PDB file of C-alpha atoms in Angstrom:
ATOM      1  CA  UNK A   1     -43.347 -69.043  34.455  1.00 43.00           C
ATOM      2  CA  UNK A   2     -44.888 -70.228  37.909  1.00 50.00           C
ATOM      3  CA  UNK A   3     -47.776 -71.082  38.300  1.00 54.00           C
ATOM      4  CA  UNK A   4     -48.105 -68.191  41.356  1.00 50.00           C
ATOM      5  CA  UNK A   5     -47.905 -66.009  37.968  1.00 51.00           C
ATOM      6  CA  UNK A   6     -50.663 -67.428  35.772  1.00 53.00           C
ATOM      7  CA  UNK A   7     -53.292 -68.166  38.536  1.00 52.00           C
ATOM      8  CA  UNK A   8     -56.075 -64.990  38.617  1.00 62.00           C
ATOM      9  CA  UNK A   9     -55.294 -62.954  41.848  1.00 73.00           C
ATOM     10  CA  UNK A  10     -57.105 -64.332  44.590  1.00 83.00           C
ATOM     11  CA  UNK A  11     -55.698 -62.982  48.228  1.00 86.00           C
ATOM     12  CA  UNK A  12     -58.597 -65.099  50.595  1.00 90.00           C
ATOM     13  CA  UNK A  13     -58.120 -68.872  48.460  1.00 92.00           C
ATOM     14  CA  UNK A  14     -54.359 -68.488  48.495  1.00 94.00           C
ATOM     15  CA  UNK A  15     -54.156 -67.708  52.098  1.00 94.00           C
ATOM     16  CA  UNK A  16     -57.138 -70.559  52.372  1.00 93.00           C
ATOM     17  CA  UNK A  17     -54.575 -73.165  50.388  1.00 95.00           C
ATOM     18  CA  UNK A  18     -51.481 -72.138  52.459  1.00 96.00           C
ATOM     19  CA  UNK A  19     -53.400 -73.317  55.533  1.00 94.00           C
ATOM     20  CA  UNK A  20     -54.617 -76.321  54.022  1.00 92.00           C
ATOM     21  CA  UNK A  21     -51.194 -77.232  52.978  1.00 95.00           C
ATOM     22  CA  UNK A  22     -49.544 -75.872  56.447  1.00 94.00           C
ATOM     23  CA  UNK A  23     -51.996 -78.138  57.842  1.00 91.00           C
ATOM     24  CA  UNK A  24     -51.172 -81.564  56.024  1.00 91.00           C
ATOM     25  CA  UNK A  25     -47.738 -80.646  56.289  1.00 93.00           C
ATOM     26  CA  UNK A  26     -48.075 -80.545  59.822  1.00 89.00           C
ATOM     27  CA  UNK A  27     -50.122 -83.839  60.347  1.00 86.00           C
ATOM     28  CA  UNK A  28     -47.255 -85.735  58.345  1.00 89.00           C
ATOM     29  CA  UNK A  29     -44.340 -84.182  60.003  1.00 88.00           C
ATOM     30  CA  UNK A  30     -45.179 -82.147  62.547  1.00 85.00           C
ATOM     31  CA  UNK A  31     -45.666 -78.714  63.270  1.00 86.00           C
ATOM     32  CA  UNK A  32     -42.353 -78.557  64.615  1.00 87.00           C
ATOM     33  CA  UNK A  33     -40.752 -79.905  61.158  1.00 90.00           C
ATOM     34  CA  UNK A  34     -43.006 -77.355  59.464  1.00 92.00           C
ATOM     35  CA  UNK A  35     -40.799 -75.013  57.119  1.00 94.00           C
ATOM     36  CA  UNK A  36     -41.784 -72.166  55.008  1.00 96.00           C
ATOM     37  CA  UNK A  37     -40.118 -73.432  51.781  1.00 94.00           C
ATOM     38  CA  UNK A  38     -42.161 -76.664  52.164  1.00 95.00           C
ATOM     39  CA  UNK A  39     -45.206 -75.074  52.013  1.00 96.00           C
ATOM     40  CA  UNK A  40     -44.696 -72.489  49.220  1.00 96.00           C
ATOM     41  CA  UNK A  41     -43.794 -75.010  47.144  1.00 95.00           C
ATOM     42  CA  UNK A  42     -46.015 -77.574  48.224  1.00 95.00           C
ATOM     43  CA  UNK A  43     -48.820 -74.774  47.786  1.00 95.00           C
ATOM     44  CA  UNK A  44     -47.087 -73.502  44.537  1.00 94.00           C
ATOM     45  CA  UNK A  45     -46.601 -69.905  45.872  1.00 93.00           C
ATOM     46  CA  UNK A  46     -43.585 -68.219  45.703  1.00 93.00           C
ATOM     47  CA  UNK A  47     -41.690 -68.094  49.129  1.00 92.00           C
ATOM     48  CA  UNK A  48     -42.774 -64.104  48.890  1.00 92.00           C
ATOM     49  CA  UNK A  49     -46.499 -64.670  48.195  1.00 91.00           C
ATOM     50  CA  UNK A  50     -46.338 -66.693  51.640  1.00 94.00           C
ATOM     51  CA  UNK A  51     -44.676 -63.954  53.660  1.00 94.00           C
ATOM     52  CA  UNK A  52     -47.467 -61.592  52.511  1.00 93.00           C
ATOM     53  CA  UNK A  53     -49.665 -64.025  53.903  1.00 95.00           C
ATOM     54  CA  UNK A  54     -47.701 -65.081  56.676  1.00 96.00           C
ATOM     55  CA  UNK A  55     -44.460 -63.631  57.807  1.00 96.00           C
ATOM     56  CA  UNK A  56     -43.252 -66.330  59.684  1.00 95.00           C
ATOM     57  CA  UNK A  57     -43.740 -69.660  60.818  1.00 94.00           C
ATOM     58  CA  UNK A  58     -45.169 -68.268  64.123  1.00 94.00           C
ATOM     59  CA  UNK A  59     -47.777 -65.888  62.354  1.00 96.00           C
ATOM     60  CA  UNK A  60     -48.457 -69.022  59.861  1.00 96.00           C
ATOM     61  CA  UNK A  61     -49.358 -71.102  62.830  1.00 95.00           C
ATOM     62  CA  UNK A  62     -51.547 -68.086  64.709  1.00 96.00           C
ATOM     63  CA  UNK A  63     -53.027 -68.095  61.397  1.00 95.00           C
ATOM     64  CA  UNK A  64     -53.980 -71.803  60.905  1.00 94.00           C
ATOM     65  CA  UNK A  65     -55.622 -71.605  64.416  1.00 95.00           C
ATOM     66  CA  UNK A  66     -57.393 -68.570  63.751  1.00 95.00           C
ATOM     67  CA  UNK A  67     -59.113 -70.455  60.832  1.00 93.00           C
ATOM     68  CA  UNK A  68     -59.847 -73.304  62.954  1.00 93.00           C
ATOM     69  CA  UNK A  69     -61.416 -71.226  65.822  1.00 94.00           C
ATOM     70  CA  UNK A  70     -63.486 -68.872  63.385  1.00 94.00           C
ATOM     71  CA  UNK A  71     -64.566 -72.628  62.027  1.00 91.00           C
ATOM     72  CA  UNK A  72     -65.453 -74.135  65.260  1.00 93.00           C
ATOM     73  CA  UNK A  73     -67.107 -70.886  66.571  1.00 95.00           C
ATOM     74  CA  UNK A  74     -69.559 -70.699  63.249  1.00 94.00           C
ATOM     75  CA  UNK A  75     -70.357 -74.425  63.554  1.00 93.00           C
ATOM     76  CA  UNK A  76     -71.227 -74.007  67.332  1.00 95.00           C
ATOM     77  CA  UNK A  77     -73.510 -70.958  66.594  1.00 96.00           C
ATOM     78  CA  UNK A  78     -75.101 -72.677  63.795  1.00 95.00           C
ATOM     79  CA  UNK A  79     -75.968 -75.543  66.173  1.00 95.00           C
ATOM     80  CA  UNK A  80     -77.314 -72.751  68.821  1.00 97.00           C
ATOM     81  CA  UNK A  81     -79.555 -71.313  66.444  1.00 97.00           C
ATOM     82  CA  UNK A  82     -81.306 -74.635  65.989  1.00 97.00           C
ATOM     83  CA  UNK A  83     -81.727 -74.700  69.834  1.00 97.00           C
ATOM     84  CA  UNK A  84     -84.581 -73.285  71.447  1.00 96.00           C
ATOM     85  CA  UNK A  85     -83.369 -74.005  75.204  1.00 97.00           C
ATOM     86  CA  UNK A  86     -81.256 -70.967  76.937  1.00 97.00           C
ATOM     87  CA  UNK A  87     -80.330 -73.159  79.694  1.00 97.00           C
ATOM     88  CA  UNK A  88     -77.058 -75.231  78.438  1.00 97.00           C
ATOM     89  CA  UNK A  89     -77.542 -74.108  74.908  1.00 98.00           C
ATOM     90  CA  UNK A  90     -73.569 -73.648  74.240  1.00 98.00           C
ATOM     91  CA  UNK A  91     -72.434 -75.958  75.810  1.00 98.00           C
ATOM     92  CA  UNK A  92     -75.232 -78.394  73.459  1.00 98.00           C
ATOM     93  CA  UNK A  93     -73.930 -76.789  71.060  1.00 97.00           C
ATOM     94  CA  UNK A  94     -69.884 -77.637  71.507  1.00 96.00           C
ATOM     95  CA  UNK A  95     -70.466 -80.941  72.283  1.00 95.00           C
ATOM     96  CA  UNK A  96     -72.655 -81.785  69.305  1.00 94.00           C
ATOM     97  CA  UNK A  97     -69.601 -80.000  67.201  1.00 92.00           C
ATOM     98  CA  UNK A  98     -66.638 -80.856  68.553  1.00 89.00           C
ATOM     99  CA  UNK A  99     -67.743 -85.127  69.748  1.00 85.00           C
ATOM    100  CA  UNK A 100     -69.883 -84.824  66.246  1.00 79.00           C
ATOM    101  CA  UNK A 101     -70.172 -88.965  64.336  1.00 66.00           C
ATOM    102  CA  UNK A 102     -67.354 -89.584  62.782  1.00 62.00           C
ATOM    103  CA  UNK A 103     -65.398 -86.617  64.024  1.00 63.00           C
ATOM    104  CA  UNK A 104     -65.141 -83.280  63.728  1.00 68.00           C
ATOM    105  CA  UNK A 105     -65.644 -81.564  60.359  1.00 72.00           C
ATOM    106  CA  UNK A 106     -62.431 -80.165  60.569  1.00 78.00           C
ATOM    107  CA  UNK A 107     -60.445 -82.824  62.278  1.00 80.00           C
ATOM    108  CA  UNK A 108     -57.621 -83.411  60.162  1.00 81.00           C
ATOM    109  CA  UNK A 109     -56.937 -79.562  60.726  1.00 85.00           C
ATOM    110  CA  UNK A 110     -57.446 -79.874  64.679  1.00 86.00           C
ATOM    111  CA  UNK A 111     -55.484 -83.262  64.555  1.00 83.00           C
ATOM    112  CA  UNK A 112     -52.036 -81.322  62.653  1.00 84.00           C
ATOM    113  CA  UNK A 113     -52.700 -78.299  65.371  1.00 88.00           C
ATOM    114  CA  UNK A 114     -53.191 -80.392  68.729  1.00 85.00           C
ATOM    115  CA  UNK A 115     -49.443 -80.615  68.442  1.00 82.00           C
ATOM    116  CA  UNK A 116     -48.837 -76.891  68.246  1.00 88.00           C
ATOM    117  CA  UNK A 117     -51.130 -76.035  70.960  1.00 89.00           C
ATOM    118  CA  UNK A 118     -49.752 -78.356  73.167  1.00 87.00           C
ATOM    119  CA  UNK A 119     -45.976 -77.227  72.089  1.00 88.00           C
ATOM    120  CA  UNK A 120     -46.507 -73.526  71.485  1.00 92.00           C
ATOM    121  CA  UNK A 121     -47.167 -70.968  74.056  1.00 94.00           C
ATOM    122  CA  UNK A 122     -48.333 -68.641  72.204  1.00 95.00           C
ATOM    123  CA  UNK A 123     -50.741 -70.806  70.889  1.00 95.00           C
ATOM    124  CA  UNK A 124     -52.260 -71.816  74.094  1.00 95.00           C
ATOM    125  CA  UNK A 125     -52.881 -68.504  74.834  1.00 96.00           C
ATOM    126  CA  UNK A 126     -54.629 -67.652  72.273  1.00 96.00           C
ATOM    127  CA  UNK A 127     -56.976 -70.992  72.984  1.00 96.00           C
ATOM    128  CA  UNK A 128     -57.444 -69.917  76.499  1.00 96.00           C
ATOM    129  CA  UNK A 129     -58.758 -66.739  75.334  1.00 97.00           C
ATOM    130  CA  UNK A 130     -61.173 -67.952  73.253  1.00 97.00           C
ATOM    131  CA  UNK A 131     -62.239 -70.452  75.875  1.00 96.00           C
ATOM    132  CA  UNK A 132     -62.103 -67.843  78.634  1.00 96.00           C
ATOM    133  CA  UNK A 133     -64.305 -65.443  75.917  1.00 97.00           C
ATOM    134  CA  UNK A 134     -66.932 -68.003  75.338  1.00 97.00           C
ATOM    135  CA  UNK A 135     -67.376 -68.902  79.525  1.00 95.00           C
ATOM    136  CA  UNK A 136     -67.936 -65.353  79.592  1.00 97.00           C
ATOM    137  CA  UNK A 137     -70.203 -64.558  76.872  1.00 97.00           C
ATOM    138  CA  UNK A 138     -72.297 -67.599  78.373  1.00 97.00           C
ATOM    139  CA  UNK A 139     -71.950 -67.668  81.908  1.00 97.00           C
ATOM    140  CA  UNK A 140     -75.864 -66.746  82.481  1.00 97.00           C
ATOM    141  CA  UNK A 141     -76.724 -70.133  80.449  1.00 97.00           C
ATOM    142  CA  UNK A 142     -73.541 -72.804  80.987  1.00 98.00           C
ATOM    143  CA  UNK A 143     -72.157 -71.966  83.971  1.00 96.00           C
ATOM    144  CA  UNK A 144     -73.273 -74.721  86.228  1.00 96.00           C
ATOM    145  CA  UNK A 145     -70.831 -77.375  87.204  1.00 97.00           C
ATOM    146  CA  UNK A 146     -73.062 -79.970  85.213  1.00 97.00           C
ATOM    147  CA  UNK A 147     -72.348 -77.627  81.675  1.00 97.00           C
ATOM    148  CA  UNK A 148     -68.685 -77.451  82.713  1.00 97.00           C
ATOM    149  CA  UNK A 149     -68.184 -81.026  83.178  1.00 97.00           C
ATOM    150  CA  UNK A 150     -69.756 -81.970  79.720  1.00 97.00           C
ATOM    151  CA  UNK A 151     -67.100 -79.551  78.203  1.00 97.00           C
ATOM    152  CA  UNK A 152     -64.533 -80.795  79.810  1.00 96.00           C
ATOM    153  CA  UNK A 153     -65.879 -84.354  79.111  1.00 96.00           C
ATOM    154  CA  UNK A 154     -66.725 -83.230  74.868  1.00 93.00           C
ATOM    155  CA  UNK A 155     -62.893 -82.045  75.688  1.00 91.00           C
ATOM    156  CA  UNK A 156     -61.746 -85.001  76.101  1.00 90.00           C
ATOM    157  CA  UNK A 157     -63.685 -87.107  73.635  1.00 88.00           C
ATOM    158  CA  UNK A 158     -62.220 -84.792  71.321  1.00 84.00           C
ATOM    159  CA  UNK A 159     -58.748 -85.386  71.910  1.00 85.00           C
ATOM    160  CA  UNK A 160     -59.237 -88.942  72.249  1.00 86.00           C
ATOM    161  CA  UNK A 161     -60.504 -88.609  68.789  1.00 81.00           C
ATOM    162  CA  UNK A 162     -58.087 -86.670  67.287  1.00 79.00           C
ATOM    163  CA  UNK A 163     -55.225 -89.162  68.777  1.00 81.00           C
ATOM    164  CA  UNK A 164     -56.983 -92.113  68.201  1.00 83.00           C
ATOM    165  CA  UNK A 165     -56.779 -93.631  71.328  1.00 88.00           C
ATOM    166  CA  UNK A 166     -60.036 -95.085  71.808  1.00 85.00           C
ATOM    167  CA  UNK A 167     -62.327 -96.432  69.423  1.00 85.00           C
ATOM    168  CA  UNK A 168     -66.416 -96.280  70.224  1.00 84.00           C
ATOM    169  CA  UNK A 169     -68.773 -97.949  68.936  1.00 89.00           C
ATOM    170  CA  UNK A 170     -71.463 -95.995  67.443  1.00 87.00           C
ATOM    171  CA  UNK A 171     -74.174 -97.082  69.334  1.00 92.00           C
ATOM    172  CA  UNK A 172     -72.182 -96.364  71.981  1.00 92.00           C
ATOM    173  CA  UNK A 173     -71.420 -93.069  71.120  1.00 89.00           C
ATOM    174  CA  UNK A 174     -74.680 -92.130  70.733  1.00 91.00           C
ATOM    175  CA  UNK A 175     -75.369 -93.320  74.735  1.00 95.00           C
ATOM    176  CA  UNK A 176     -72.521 -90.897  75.566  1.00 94.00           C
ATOM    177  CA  UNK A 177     -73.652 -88.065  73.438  1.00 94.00           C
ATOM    178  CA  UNK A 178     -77.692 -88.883  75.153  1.00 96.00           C
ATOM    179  CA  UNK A 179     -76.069 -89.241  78.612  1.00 97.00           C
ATOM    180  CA  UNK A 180     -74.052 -85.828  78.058  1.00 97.00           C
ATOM    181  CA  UNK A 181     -77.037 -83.766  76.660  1.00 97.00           C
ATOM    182  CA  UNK A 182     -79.018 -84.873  79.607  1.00 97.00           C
ATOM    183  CA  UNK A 183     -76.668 -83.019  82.225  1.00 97.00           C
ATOM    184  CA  UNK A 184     -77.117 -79.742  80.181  1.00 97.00           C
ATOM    185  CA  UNK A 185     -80.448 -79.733  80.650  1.00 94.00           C
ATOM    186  CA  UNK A 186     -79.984 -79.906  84.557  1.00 82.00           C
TER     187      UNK A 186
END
């Protein structure tokens, strides 16, 4: 017997551990090596109790950055709660989340999907939306060109980060993070 059949019936941490495993599967070979089988039995699911979860490797990818967005989004409201200026509050808020010391909390995640976004249509899509969502809902506070240049500059930090392609010091860092929370403020 499998272990799919002993473990107690748990719908949310099995879909939870099939994106875990989708996503170190993907940061060791790719998301475009990524197979099903792999991660069933990496996950040790049955190929069926992945289908429920994820019918294909499309929805399985949708699904991994769905996670990471509802992830990002709570961290960057949690940081806005803590901030009592209106004015360039969001934008604050993604740039102490996503250019965070010593990376983003979900990095490793973000690192396996940068590939996917990048490759995937679909994908990008659904990251434009979200970004197009969020200018929306804060266009009153973070819409001056000073707010959209520190998230297109926390942007790039970010992918820098996740492809490790330049290494800061941390005192550094911290005069980049300073220098960027400055323009929000202006």
């Amino acid at each position: 017997m499998s272990n799919a059949h002993k473990r107690k019936k748990d719908p949310e941490a099995v879909r939870e551990l099939l994106l875990e495993v989708a996503a170190a599967l993907c940061l060791e070979k790719g998301a475009a090596s990524l197979r099903l089988d792999a991660v069933a039995s990496e996950a040790g699911v049955s190929k069926g109790g992945l289908l429920h979860h994820f019918p294909s490797k499309a929805d399985l990818l949708v699904g991994m950055l769905d996670d990471l967005i509802a992830r990002l989004e709570a961290a960057i409201e949690g940081e806005m709660r803590t901030d009592e200026e209106p004015h360039g509050r969001f934008t604050r808020a993604y740039l102490k989340v996503c250019f965070a010391p010593g990376g983003m909390e979900e990095g490793a995640r973000w690192k396996a999907m940068t590939g996917a976004l990048l490759a995937e249509p679909q994908l990008r899509r659904r990251w434009q939306a979200w970004i197009t969502q969020q200018a929306e809902r804060h266009a009153d506070t973070d819409s001056s060109p000073d707010c959209e240049l520190v998230r297109f500059a926390a942007d790039g930090l970010w992918l820098a980060s996740l492809l490790e392609s330049h290494t800061l010091e941390p005192v550094r860092e911290q005069e980049l993070m300073q220098r960027l929370l400055h323009l929000t403020r202006s």
